[in-house]
mmCIF file of C-alpha atoms in Angstrom:
data_model
loop_
_atom_site.group_PDB
_atom_site.id
_atom_site.type_symbol
_atom_site.label_atom_id
_atom_site.label_comp_id
_atom_site.label_asym_id
_atom_site.label_seq_id
_atom_site.Cartn_x
_atom_site.Cartn_y
_atom_site.Cartn_z
ATOM 1 C CA MET Y 1 -130.475 -17.471 18.430
ATOM 2 C CA ASP Y 2 -133.023 -16.163 15.664
ATOM 3 C CA SER Y 3 -129.485 -15.989 13.320
ATOM 4 C CA VAL Y 4 -128.702 -19.708 13.510
ATOM 5 C CA LEU Y 5 -132.139 -20.308 12.821
ATOM 6 C CA SER Y 6 -132.648 -17.799 10.259
ATOM 7 C CA ASP Y 7 -128.504 -19.616 8.950
ATOM 8 C CA ILE Y 8 -130.181 -23.168 8.903
ATOM 9 C CA ARG Y 9 -133.296 -21.799 7.290
ATOM 10 C CA ALA Y 10 -131.051 -20.745 4.464
ATOM 11 C CA GLU Y 11 -129.476 -23.864 4.773
ATOM 12 C CA TRP Y 12 -132.266 -26.116 4.193
ATOM 13 C CA ALA Y 13 -133.241 -23.823 1.309
ATOM 14 C CA ALA Y 14 -130.528 -23.457 -0.809
ATOM 15 C CA GLN Y 15 -130.239 -27.555 -0.217
ATOM 16 C CA PHE Y 16 -133.788 -27.905 -1.855
ATOM 17 C CA ARG Y 17 -132.622 -26.101 -5.546
ATOM 18 C CA GLN Y 18 -130.082 -27.873 -5.891
ATOM 19 C CA TRP Y 19 -131.939 -31.107 -5.189
ATOM 20 C CA GLY Y 20 -135.850 -30.457 -4.691
ATOM 21 C CA PRO Y 21 -137.391 -32.264 -2.808
ATOM 22 C CA GLN Y 22 -135.706 -35.824 -1.168
ATOM 23 C CA ARG Y 23 -138.092 -38.674 0.050
ATOM 24 C CA HIS Y 24 -135.623 -41.185 0.887
ATOM 25 C CA PRO Y 25 -136.145 -44.156 3.100
ATOM 26 C CA ASP Y 26 -134.674 -43.637 7.197
ATOM 27 C CA GLY Y 27 -132.441 -46.555 7.137
ATOM 28 C CA THR Y 28 -132.747 -45.999 10.994
ATOM 29 C CA GLY Y 29 -134.145 -49.122 14.104
ATOM 30 C CA PRO Y 30 -133.425 -51.444 16.574
ATOM 31 C CA SER Y 31 -129.539 -52.254 15.304
ATOM 32 C CA GLY Y 32 -128.819 -48.803 16.862
ATOM 33 C CA THR Y 33 -129.558 -49.416 20.205
ATOM 34 C CA GLU Y 34 -126.590 -51.203 21.460
ATOM 35 C CA ALA Y 35 -124.298 -47.999 19.901
ATOM 36 C CA ALA Y 36 -126.948 -45.261 21.500
ATOM 37 C CA ASP Y 37 -126.691 -46.913 25.264
ATOM 38 C CA ALA Y 38 -122.676 -46.107 24.874
ATOM 39 C CA ALA Y 39 -122.893 -42.861 23.725
ATOM 40 C CA LYS Y 40 -125.186 -42.287 26.131
ATOM 41 C CA ARG Y 41 -122.784 -44.668 28.824
ATOM 42 C CA ALA Y 42 -119.826 -42.174 27.864
ATOM 43 C CA THR Y 43 -121.689 -38.852 28.035
ATOM 44 C CA ASP Y 44 -122.802 -39.828 31.096
ATOM 45 C CA GLU Y 45 -119.754 -40.570 32.168
ATOM 46 C CA ALA Y 46 -117.943 -37.258 30.300
ATOM 47 C CA ALA Y 47 -120.242 -35.713 32.830
ATOM 48 C CA GLN Y 48 -119.519 -38.135 35.844
ATOM 49 C CA GLN Y 49 -116.278 -36.640 35.437
ATOM 50 C CA GLY Y 50 -116.173 -32.925 34.453
ATOM 51 C CA THR Y 51 -115.390 -33.728 30.748
ATOM 52 C CA LEU Y 52 -118.262 -33.261 29.166
ATOM 53 C CA THR Y 53 -118.853 -31.823 25.356
ATOM 54 C CA TRP Y 54 -120.391 -31.047 22.547
ATOM 55 C CA ARG Y 55 -119.179 -33.986 20.556
ATOM 56 C CA HIS Y 56 -120.545 -36.303 22.919
ATOM 57 C CA ILE Y 57 -124.071 -34.628 23.474
ATOM 58 C CA LEU Y 58 -124.939 -34.510 19.817
ATOM 59 C CA HIS Y 59 -123.226 -37.770 19.201
ATOM 60 C CA GLU Y 60 -126.293 -39.327 22.102
ATOM 61 C CA GLU Y 61 -129.138 -37.908 20.466
ATOM 62 C CA VAL Y 62 -127.769 -38.390 16.848
ATOM 63 C CA LEU Y 63 -127.567 -42.479 17.590
ATOM 64 C CA GLU Y 64 -130.735 -42.083 19.843
ATOM 65 C CA ALA Y 65 -132.908 -41.003 16.571
ATOM 66 C CA PHE Y 66 -130.783 -43.535 14.678
ATOM 67 C CA ALA Y 67 -132.183 -46.403 16.677
ATOM 68 C CA GLU Y 68 -135.658 -45.543 16.134
ATOM 69 C CA SER Y 69 -138.106 -47.219 13.456
ATOM 70 C CA ASP Y 70 -141.200 -45.746 14.954
ATOM 71 C CA PRO Y 71 -141.631 -42.405 13.008
ATOM 72 C CA ALA Y 72 -143.022 -40.197 15.382
ATOM 73 C CA LYS Y 73 -139.878 -41.187 18.447
ATOM 74 C CA LEU Y 74 -137.189 -41.035 15.088
ATOM 75 C CA ARG Y 75 -139.353 -37.163 14.252
ATOM 76 C CA ALA Y 76 -138.719 -36.235 18.351
ATOM 77 C CA GLU Y 77 -135.196 -37.446 18.327
ATOM 78 C CA LEU Y 78 -134.461 -35.298 15.255
ATOM 79 C CA VAL Y 79 -136.074 -32.260 16.779
ATOM 80 C CA GLN Y 80 -133.649 -33.228 19.498
ATOM 81 C CA VAL Y 81 -130.273 -33.650 17.400
ATOM 82 C CA ALA Y 82 -131.378 -30.351 15.742
ATOM 83 C CA ALA Y 83 -132.215 -27.900 19.008
ATOM 84 C CA VAL Y 84 -128.698 -29.606 20.114
ATOM 85 C CA ALA Y 85 -126.848 -28.684 17.259
ATOM 86 C CA ALA Y 86 -128.292 -25.089 17.120
ATOM 87 C CA GLN Y 87 -127.307 -24.543 20.894
ATOM 88 C CA TRP Y 88 -123.913 -25.994 19.849
ATOM 89 C CA ILE Y 89 -124.145 -22.950 17.054
ATOM 90 C CA HIS Y 90 -124.963 -20.591 19.529
ATOM 91 C CA THR Y 91 -121.910 -20.498 21.148
ATOM 92 C CA LEU Y 92 -119.559 -20.924 18.480
ATOM 93 C CA ASP Y 93 -121.125 -17.076 17.423
ATOM 94 C CA ASP Y 94 -120.675 -15.504 20.958
ATOM 95 C CA PRO Y 95 -117.982 -17.929 22.922
ATOM 96 C CA ARG Y 96 -117.915 -15.605 26.156
ATOM 97 C CA PRO Y 97 -118.258 -18.959 28.655
ATOM 98 C CA PRO Y 98 -121.612 -19.012 30.265
ATOM 99 C CA ARG Y 99 -121.995 -18.429 33.641
ATOM 100 C CA PHE Y 100 -120.638 -20.746 36.404
ATOM 101 C CA ARG Y 101 -122.869 -23.195 37.365
ATOM 102 C CA THR Y 102 -123.118 -25.938 39.854
ATOM 103 C CA ILE Y 103 -124.457 -29.859 39.155
ATOM 104 C CA VAL Y 104 -125.694 -30.594 43.049
ATOM 105 C CA ASP Y 105 -126.769 -33.997 43.815
ATOM 106 C CA VAL Y 106 -128.261 -35.563 47.417
ATOM 107 C CA HIS Y 107 -126.750 -38.335 49.637
ATOM 108 C CA VAL Y 108 -128.887 -39.970 52.223
ATOM 109 C CA LEU Y 109 -127.471 -41.994 55.378
ATOM 110 C CA LEU Y 110 -129.928 -44.861 56.387
ATOM 111 C CA MET Y 111 -128.877 -45.501 59.930
ATOM 112 C CA ARG Y 112 -129.241 -48.174 62.018
ATOM 113 C CA ASP Y 113 -127.392 -50.016 65.292
ATOM 114 C CA GLY Y 114 -124.404 -47.433 64.561
ATOM 115 C CA GLU Y 115 -124.372 -49.565 60.818
ATOM 116 C CA VAL Y 116 -124.972 -46.942 57.428
ATOM 117 C CA LEU Y 117 -126.626 -48.166 54.158
ATOM 118 C CA LEU Y 118 -124.023 -48.529 51.264
ATOM 119 C CA MET Y 119 -125.840 -50.051 47.643
ATOM 120 C CA ARG Y 120 -122.939 -51.827 44.886
ATOM 121 C CA ARG Y 121 -123.410 -49.476 41.579
ATOM 122 C CA ALA Y 122 -123.351 -52.204 39.069
ATOM 123 C CA GLY Y 123 -123.926 -51.515 34.872
ATOM 124 C CA THR Y 124 -124.259 -47.523 35.714
ATOM 125 C CA GLY Y 125 -120.521 -47.039 33.768
ATOM 126 C CA TYR Y 126 -119.245 -44.657 36.195
ATOM 127 C CA ARG Y 127 -117.530 -46.392 39.536
ATOM 128 C CA ASP Y 128 -119.354 -49.915 38.871
ATOM 129 C CA GLY Y 129 -118.243 -52.368 41.390
ATOM 130 C CA GLU Y 130 -117.645 -49.612 44.274
ATOM 131 C CA TRP Y 131 -119.916 -48.986 47.597
ATOM 132 C CA HIS Y 132 -121.956 -45.650 47.335
ATOM 133 C CA LEU Y 133 -125.369 -44.004 48.947
ATOM 134 C CA PRO Y 134 -128.488 -43.931 48.197
ATOM 135 C CA SER Y 135 -128.180 -40.469 45.824
ATOM 136 C CA GLY Y 136 -128.732 -39.389 42.730
ATOM 137 C CA HIS Y 137 -129.210 -35.719 40.925
ATOM 138 C CA LEU Y 138 -131.517 -33.157 41.864
ATOM 139 C CA GLU Y 139 -133.857 -31.806 39.112
ATOM 140 C CA PRO Y 140 -135.498 -29.068 37.820
ATOM 141 C CA ALA Y 141 -138.040 -27.346 40.462
ATOM 142 C CA GLU Y 142 -137.351 -29.707 43.001
ATOM 143 C CA SER Y 143 -135.976 -28.970 46.220
ATOM 144 C CA ALA Y 144 -133.088 -30.749 48.204
ATOM 145 C CA LEU Y 145 -135.714 -32.495 50.560
ATOM 146 C CA SER Y 146 -138.041 -33.568 47.740
ATOM 147 C CA ALA Y 147 -134.969 -34.662 45.817
ATOM 148 C CA ALA Y 148 -133.650 -37.265 48.691
ATOM 149 C CA ALA Y 149 -136.855 -38.614 49.638
ATOM 150 C CA ARG Y 150 -137.400 -39.548 45.842
ATOM 151 C CA GLU Y 151 -134.053 -41.551 45.154
ATOM 152 C CA THR Y 152 -134.354 -43.275 48.709
ATOM 153 C CA LEU Y 153 -137.491 -44.385 47.203
ATOM 154 C CA GLU Y 154 -136.688 -44.979 43.416
ATOM 155 C CA GLU Y 155 -133.319 -46.940 44.706
ATOM 156 C CA VAL Y 156 -134.322 -48.532 47.806
ATOM 157 C CA GLY Y 157 -137.851 -49.167 47.971
ATOM 158 C CA VAL Y 158 -138.219 -47.395 52.010
ATOM 159 C CA ARG Y 159 -140.282 -44.089 52.459
ATOM 160 C CA VAL Y 160 -138.425 -41.780 54.319
ATOM 161 C CA HIS Y 161 -140.685 -39.646 56.935
ATOM 162 C CA GLY Y 162 -137.421 -37.554 58.565
ATOM 163 C CA LEU Y 163 -134.060 -35.469 57.191
ATOM 164 C CA THR Y 164 -131.378 -34.035 58.950
ATOM 165 C CA PHE Y 165 -129.108 -32.357 57.237
ATOM 166 C CA ALA Y 166 -125.389 -33.944 58.025
ATOM 167 C CA HIS Y 167 -122.783 -32.303 55.499
ATOM 168 C CA VAL Y 168 -122.256 -30.389 52.109
ATOM 169 C CA MET Y 169 -119.374 -31.244 50.301
ATOM 170 C CA HIS Y 170 -117.722 -29.653 47.078
ATOM 171 C CA ARG Y 171 -116.475 -31.878 44.306
ATOM 172 C CA ALA Y 172 -113.547 -29.896 42.080
ATOM 173 C CA PRO Y 173 -114.682 -28.794 39.375
ATOM 174 C CA ASP Y 174 -118.447 -28.356 39.722
ATOM 175 C CA ARG Y 175 -120.302 -30.351 41.816
ATOM 176 C CA VAL Y 176 -121.718 -30.020 45.331
ATOM 177 C CA GLY Y 177 -123.244 -32.558 46.870
ATOM 178 C CA LEU Y 178 -125.826 -32.406 50.115
ATOM 179 C CA PHE Y 179 -126.263 -35.636 52.523
ATOM 180 C CA PHE Y 180 -128.782 -36.177 54.485
ATOM 181 C CA THR Y 181 -129.201 -38.541 57.705
ATOM 182 C CA ALA Y 182 -133.241 -40.321 57.158
ATOM 183 C CA THR Y 183 -133.993 -39.627 60.613
ATOM 184 C CA GLY Y 184 -136.954 -42.989 60.076
ATOM 185 C CA TRP Y 185 -138.466 -44.865 57.083
ATOM 186 C CA ASP Y 186 -141.484 -46.926 56.481
ATOM 187 C CA GLY Y 187 -140.655 -50.198 55.110
ATOM 188 C CA GLU Y 188 -137.045 -52.390 55.154
ATOM 189 C CA PRO Y 189 -134.713 -51.527 52.433
ATOM 190 C CA TYR Y 190 -134.144 -53.892 49.389
ATOM 191 C CA ASN Y 191 -132.304 -53.444 45.608
ATOM 192 C CA ALA Y 192 -135.429 -51.429 43.647
ATOM 193 C CA GLU Y 193 -132.699 -50.657 41.524
ATOM 194 C CA PRO Y 194 -131.080 -54.451 40.001
ATOM 195 C CA HIS Y 195 -130.325 -52.706 36.912
ATOM 196 C CA LYS Y 196 -127.584 -50.236 38.672
ATOM 197 C CA CYS Y 197 -126.754 -52.387 41.510
ATOM 198 C CA SER Y 198 -126.084 -55.612 42.192
ATOM 199 C CA GLU Y 199 -126.128 -56.038 46.422
ATOM 200 C CA LEU Y 200 -127.073 -53.830 49.667
ATOM 201 C CA GLY Y 201 -124.615 -54.163 52.813
ATOM 202 C CA TRP Y 202 -124.902 -52.637 56.348
ATOM 203 C CA PHE Y 203 -121.074 -51.196 57.456
ATOM 204 C CA PRO Y 204 -119.957 -49.419 61.125
ATOM 205 C CA ILE Y 205 -119.897 -46.007 60.014
ATOM 206 C CA ASP Y 206 -116.301 -46.142 60.840
ATOM 207 C CA GLU Y 207 -115.460 -49.752 58.737
ATOM 208 C CA LEU Y 208 -116.533 -48.796 55.880
ATOM 209 C CA PRO Y 209 -115.161 -51.334 52.574
ATOM 210 C CA PRO Y 210 -112.268 -49.939 50.915
ATOM 211 C CA ASP Y 211 -113.919 -50.418 48.016
ATOM 212 C CA THR Y 212 -116.622 -47.193 48.908
ATOM 213 C CA VAL Y 213 -116.351 -44.465 46.488
ATOM 214 C CA ASP Y 214 -114.054 -41.578 47.508
ATOM 215 C CA TYR Y 215 -116.063 -38.953 47.787
ATOM 216 C CA PRO Y 216 -119.026 -40.397 49.703
ATOM 217 C CA ALA Y 217 -116.164 -42.276 52.088
ATOM 218 C CA ALA Y 218 -114.812 -38.650 53.064
ATOM 219 C CA ALA Y 219 -118.334 -37.297 53.705
ATOM 220 C CA ILE Y 220 -119.580 -40.029 55.980
ATOM 221 C CA ALA Y 221 -116.694 -40.235 57.723
ATOM 222 C CA ALA Y 222 -116.092 -36.343 57.874
ATOM 223 C CA ILE Y 223 -119.819 -36.827 59.485
ATOM 224 C CA GLY Y 224 -118.320 -38.792 61.785
ATOM 225 C CA ARG Y 225 -116.449 -36.356 63.057
ATOM 226 C CA GLY Y 226 -119.385 -33.539 63.442
ATOM 227 C CA GLU Y 227 -118.045 -31.797 60.505
ATOM 228 C CA PRO Y 228 -120.512 -29.715 58.718
ATOM 229 C CA PHE Y 229 -118.507 -28.826 55.041
ATOM 230 C CA GLY Y 230 -116.356 -30.250 53.463
ATOM 231 C CA THR Y 231 -114.044 -29.838 50.354
ATOM 232 C CA HIS Y 232 -113.191 -32.793 47.698
ATOM 233 C CA ALA Y 233 -110.390 -33.130 44.704
ATOM 234 C CA TRP Y 234 -109.617 -29.478 44.857
#
């Protein structure tokens, strides 16, 4: 990375010698918000599908910078643009594939009277209109149980006070899903993120809606059979 930053510094010096100090207006602002949001959705969808590229990431960062008019926020976005570009250059200089890393997501089954709570996705760009469990990605320095409790609170507004491991699923190409059953929770579940979910519904665990997202449907079926491990899409 030192050599990458040295090259960037040399290029900046060359531009300065040729053009001198450059003082241009930013030309950025809220008119770029829609394009930035579309780029973020495209990046998120590519990440979900395992097709994420450097182009997705840099495109999103550049458009997010274009959408800022506040100088401090614009500066922060441009730093992110520069950091992503530097990382991309670094991978070109060292093309060895990195050590494989998996993405871990957590899913929570809230059960009562033989029924499981599902959420109909909306406005996310991924499987919108289909049913899914309360779920999300594991954050850095976060335990699986903490993540499961956090996602449940964020998405359906209840605080679980007991989680039991139920199933682990290895999904192609780079996902591991951890499924937990809540043994209890405080409050009545509700749609706490209406910008990501259109409705909640309780369904018999062995009679899920046909438009349930395929992999949680497969995991729920495996849990019903008492199977602790499964694979998907290999």
